[in-house]
PDB file of C-alpha atoms in Angstrom:
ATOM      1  CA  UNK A   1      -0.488  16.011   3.600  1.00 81.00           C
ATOM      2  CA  UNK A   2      -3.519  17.693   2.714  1.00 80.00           C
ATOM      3  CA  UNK A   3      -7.036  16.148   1.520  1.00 79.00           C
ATOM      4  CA  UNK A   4      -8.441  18.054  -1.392  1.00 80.00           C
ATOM      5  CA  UNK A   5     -12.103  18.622  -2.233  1.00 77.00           C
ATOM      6  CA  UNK A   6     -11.781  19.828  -5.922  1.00 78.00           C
ATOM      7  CA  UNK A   7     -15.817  19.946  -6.209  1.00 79.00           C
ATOM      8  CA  UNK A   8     -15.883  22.838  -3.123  1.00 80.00           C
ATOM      9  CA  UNK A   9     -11.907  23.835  -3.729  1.00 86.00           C
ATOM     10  CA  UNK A  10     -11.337  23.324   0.015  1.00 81.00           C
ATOM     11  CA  UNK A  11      -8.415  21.644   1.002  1.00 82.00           C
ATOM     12  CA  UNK A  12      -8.203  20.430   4.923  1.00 81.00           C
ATOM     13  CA  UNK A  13      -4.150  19.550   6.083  1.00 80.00           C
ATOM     14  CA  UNK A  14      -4.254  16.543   8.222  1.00 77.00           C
ATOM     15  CA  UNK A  15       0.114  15.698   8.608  1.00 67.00           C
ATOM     16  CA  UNK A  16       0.502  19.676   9.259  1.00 66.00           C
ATOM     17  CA  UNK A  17       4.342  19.162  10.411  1.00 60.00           C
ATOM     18  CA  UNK A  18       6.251  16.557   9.020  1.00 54.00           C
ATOM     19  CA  UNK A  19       9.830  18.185   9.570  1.00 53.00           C
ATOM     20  CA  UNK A  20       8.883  17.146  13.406  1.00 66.00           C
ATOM     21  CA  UNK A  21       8.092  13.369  13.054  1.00 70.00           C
ATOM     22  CA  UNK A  22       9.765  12.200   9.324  1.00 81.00           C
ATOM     23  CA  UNK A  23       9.102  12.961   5.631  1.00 89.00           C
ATOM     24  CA  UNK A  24       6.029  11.432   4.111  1.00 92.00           C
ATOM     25  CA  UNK A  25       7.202   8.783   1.754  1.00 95.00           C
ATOM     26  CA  UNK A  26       3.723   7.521   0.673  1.00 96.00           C
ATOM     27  CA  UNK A  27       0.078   8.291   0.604  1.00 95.00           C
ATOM     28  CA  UNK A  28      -2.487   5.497  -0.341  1.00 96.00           C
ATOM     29  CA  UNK A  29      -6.692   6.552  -0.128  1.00 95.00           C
ATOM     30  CA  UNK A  30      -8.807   3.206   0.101  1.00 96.00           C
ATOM     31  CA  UNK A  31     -10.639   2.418  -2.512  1.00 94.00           C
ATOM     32  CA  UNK A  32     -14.079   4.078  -1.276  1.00 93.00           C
ATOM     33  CA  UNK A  33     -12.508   7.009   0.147  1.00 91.00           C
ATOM     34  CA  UNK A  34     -13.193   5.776   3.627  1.00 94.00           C
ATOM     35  CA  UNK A  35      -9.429   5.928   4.940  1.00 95.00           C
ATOM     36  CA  UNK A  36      -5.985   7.138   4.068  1.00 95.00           C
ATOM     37  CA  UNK A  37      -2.278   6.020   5.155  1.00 96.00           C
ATOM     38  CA  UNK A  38       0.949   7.461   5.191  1.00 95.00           C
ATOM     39  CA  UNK A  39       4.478   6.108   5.910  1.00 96.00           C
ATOM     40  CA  UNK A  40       7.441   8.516   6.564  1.00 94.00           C
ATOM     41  CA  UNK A  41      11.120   8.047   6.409  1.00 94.00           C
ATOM     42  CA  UNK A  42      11.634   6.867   9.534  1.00 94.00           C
ATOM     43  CA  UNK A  43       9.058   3.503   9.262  1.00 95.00           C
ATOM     44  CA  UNK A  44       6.052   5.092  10.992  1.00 94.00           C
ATOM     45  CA  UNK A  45       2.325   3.833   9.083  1.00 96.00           C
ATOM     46  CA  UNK A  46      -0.152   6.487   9.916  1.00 95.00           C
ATOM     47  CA  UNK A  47      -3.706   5.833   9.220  1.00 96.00           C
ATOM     48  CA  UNK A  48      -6.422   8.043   8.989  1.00 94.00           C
ATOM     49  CA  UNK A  49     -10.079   8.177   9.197  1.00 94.00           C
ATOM     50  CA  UNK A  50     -11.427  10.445   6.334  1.00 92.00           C
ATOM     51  CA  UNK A  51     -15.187   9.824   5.976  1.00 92.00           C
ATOM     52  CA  UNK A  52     -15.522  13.359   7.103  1.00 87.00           C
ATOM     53  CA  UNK A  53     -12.964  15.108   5.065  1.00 81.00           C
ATOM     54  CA  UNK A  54     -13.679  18.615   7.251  1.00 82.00           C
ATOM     55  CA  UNK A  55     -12.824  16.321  10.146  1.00 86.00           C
ATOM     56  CA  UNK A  56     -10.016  13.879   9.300  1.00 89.00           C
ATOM     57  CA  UNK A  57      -9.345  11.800  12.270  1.00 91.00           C
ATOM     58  CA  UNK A  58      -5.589   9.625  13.122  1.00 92.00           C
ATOM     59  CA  UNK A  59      -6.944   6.102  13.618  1.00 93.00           C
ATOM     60  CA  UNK A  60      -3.561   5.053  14.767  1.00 94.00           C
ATOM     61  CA  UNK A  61       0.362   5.232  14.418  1.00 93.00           C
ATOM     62  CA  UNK A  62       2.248   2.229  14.276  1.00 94.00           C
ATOM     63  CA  UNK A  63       6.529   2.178  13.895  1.00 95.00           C
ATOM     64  CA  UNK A  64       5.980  -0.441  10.790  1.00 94.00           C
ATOM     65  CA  UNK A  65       9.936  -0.758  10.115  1.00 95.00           C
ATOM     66  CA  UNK A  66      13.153  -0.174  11.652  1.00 93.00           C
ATOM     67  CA  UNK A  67      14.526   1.488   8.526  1.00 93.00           C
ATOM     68  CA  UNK A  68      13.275   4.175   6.016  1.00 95.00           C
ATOM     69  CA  UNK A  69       9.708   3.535   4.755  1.00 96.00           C
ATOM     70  CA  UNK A  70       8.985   3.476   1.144  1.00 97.00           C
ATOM     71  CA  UNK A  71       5.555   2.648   0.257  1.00 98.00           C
ATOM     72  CA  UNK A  72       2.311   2.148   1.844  1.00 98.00           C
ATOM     73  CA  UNK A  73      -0.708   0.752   0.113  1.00 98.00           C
ATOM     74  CA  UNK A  74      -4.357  -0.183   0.482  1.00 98.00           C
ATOM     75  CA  UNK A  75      -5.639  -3.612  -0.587  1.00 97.00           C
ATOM     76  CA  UNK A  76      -8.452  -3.922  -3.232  1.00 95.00           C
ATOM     77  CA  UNK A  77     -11.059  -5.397  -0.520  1.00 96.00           C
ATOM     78  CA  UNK A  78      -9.814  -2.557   2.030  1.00 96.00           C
ATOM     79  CA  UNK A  79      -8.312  -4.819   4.521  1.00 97.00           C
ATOM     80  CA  UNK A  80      -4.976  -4.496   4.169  1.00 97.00           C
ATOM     81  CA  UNK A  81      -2.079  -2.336   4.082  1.00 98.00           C
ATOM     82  CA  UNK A  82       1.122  -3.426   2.620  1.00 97.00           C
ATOM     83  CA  UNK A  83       4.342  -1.518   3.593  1.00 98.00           C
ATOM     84  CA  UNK A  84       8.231  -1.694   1.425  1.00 97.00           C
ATOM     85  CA  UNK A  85      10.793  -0.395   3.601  1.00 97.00           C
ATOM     86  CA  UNK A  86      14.433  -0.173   3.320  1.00 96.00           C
ATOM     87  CA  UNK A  87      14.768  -2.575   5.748  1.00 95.00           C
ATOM     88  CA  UNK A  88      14.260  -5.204   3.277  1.00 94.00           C
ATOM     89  CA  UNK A  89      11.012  -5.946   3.986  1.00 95.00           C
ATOM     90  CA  UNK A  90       7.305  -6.199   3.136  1.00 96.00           C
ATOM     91  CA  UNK A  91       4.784  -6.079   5.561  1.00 96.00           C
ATOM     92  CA  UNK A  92       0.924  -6.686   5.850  1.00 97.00           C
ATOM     93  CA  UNK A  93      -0.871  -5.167   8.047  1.00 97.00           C
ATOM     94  CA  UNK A  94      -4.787  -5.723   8.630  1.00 96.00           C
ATOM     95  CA  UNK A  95      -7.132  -3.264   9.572  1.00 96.00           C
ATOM     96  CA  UNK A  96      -9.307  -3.311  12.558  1.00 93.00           C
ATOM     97  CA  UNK A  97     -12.003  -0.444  13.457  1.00 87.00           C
ATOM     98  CA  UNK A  98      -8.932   1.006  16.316  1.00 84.00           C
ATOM     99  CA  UNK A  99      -6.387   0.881  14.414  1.00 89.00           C
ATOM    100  CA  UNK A 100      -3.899  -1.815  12.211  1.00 94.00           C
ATOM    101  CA  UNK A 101      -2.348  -5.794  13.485  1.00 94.00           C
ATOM    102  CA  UNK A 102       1.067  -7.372  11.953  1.00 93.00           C
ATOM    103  CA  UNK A 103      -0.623 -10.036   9.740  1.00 94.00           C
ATOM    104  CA  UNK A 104       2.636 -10.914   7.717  1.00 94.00           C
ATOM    105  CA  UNK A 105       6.244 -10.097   7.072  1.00 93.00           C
ATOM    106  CA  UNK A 106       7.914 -10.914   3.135  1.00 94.00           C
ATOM    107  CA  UNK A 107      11.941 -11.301   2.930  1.00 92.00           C
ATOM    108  CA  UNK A 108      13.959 -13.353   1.245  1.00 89.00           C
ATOM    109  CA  UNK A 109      18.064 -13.288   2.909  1.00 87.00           C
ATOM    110  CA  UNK A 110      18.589 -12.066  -0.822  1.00 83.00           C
ATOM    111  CA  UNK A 111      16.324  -9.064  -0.702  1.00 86.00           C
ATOM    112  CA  UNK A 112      17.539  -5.618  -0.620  1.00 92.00           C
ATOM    113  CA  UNK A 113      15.736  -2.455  -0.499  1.00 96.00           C
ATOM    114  CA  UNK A 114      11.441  -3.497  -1.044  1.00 96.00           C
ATOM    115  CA  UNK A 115      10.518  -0.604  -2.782  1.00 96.00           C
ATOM    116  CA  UNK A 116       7.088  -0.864  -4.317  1.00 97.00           C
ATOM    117  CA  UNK A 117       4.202  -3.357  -3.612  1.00 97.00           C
ATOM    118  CA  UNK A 118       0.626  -3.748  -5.240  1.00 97.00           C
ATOM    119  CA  UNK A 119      -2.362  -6.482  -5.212  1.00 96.00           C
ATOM    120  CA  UNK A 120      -4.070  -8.459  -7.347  1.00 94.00           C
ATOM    121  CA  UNK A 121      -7.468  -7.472  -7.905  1.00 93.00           C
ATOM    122  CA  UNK A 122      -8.338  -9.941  -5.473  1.00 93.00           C
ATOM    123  CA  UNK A 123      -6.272  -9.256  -2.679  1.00 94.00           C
ATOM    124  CA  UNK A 124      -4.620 -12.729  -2.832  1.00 94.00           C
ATOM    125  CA  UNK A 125      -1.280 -12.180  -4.097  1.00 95.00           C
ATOM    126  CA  UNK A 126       0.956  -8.732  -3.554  1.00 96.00           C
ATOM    127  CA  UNK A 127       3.882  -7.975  -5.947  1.00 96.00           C
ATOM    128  CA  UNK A 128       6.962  -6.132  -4.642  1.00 96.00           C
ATOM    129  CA  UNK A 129      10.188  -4.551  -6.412  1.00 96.00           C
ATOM    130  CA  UNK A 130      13.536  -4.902  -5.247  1.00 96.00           C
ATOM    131  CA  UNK A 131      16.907  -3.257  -5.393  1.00 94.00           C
ATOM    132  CA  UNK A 132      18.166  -6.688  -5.804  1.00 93.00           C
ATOM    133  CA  UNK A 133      16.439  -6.003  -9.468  1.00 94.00           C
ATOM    134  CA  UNK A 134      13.868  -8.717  -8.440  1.00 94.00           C
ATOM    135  CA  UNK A 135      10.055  -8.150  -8.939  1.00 95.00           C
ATOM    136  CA  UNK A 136       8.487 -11.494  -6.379  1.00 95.00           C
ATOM    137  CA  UNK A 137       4.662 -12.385  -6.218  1.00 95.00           C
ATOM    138  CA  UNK A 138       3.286 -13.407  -2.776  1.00 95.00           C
ATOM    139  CA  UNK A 139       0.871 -15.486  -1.534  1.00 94.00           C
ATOM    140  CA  UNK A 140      -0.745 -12.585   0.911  1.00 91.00           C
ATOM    141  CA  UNK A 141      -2.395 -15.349   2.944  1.00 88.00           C
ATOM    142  CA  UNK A 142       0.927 -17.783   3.182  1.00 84.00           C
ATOM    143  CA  UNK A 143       4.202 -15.639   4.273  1.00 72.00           C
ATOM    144  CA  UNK A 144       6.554 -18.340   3.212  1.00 79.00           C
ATOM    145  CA  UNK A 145       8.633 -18.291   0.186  1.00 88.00           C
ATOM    146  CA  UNK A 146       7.675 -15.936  -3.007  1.00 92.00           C
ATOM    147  CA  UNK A 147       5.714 -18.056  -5.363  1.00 93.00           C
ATOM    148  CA  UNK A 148       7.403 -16.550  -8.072  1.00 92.00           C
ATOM    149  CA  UNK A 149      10.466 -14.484  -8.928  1.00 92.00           C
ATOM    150  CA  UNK A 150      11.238 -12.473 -11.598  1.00 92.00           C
ATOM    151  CA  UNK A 151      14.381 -11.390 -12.129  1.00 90.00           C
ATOM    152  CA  UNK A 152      15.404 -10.406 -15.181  1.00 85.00           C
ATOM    153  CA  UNK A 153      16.703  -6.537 -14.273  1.00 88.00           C
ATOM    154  CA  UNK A 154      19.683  -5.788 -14.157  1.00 87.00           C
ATOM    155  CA  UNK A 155      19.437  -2.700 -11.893  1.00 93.00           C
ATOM    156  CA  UNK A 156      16.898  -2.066  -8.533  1.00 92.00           C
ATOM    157  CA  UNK A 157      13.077  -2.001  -9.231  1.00 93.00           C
ATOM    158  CA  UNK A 158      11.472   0.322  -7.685  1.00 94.00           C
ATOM    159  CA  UNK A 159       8.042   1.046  -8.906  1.00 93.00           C
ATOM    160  CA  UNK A 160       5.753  -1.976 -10.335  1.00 93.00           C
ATOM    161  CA  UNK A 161       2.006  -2.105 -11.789  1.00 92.00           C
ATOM    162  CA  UNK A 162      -0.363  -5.046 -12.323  1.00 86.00           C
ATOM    163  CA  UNK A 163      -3.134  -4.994 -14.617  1.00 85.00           C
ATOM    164  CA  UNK A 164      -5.232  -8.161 -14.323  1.00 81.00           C
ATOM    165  CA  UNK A 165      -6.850  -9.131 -18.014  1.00 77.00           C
ATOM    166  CA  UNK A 166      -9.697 -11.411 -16.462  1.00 75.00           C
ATOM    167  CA  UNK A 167     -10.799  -8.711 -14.266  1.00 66.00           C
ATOM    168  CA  UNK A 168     -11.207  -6.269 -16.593  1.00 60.00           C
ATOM    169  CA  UNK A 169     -13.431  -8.666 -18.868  1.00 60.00           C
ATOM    170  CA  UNK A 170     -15.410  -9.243 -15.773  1.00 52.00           C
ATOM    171  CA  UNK A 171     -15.587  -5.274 -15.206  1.00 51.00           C
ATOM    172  CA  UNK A 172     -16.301  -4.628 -18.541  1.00 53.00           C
ATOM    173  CA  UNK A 173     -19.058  -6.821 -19.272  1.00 55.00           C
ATOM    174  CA  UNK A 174     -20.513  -5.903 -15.462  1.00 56.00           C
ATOM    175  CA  UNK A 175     -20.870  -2.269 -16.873  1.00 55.00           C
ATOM    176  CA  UNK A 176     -21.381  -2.925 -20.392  1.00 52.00           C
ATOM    177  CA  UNK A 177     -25.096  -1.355 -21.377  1.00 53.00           C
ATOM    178  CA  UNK A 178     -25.636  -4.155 -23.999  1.00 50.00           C
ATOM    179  CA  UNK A 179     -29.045  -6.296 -23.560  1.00 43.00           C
TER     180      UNK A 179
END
């Protein structure tokens, strides 16, 4: 993994060997560039302190899953992480200054491979995407039962997107230059 600076053309590595530990599945950068994650093959969530991107500095490294990790993700209000693995599960994990804390586990006894998750805008609810060809929205502060499933694919999900119509009207009109 390497952290490019496109305005200086540097570029600093910070995962220099990844044949050693697992491949890197995912990268996520928070939204104000504070902090980047990583999850590898083999379930392990790296996250990394990038403030000084000359200096990038491994917060902590957590084994996440037992199984193959597929995604990792920062929430909106950079609290979170969510993590898909292969072993059929969605996790939460929230950040602390040393490093990340299990908040909440998804599954269903349905659910196959979770390959893909994202947020609301808000951070409330997380989707994820299934092999089961099942896209469920969670309730990121309940872990309970999806609050909805949608399931009309016939074959796995594996990558999702949410777009949120109210926020952009609220973003929009925030940065409009109108009087």
């Amino acid at each position: 993994v390497f952290l490019l600076d496109l305005r200086q053309n540097k570029e600093v590595a910070i995962h220099k060997n990844p044949t050693k530990e697992g491949s890197i599945q995912s990268v996520s950068v928070n939204n104000i560039a504070s902090q980047l994650c990583t999850i590898d093959n083999k379930g392990l969530l790296k996250l990394w302190d990038i403030k000084d991107m000359t200096q990038p500095k491994c917060v902590t490294s957590e084994q996440c899953h037992s199984s193959r990790g597929l995604k990792c993700t920062f929430s909106p209000d950079c609290a979170t992480i969510a993590t898909t693995s292969a072993d059929t599960t969605a996790r939460l994990w929230n950040i602390k200054e040393d490093g990340i804390v299990l908040d909440k586990t998804f599954s269903t006894p349905d659910q196959k491979w979770v390959w893909d998750a994202v947020f609301s805008t808000d951070s409330q609810f997380l989707f994820t995407a299934s092999s089961d060809g099942t896209v469920r929205l969670w309730d990121s502060q309940v872990a309970s039962t999806p609050k909805q499933e949608y399931a009309a694919h016939q074959k796995a999900v594996v990558s999702i997107a949410f777009w949120d119509r109210e926020a952009q009207n609220f973003y929009s009109k925030e940065n409009s230059t109108e009087s």
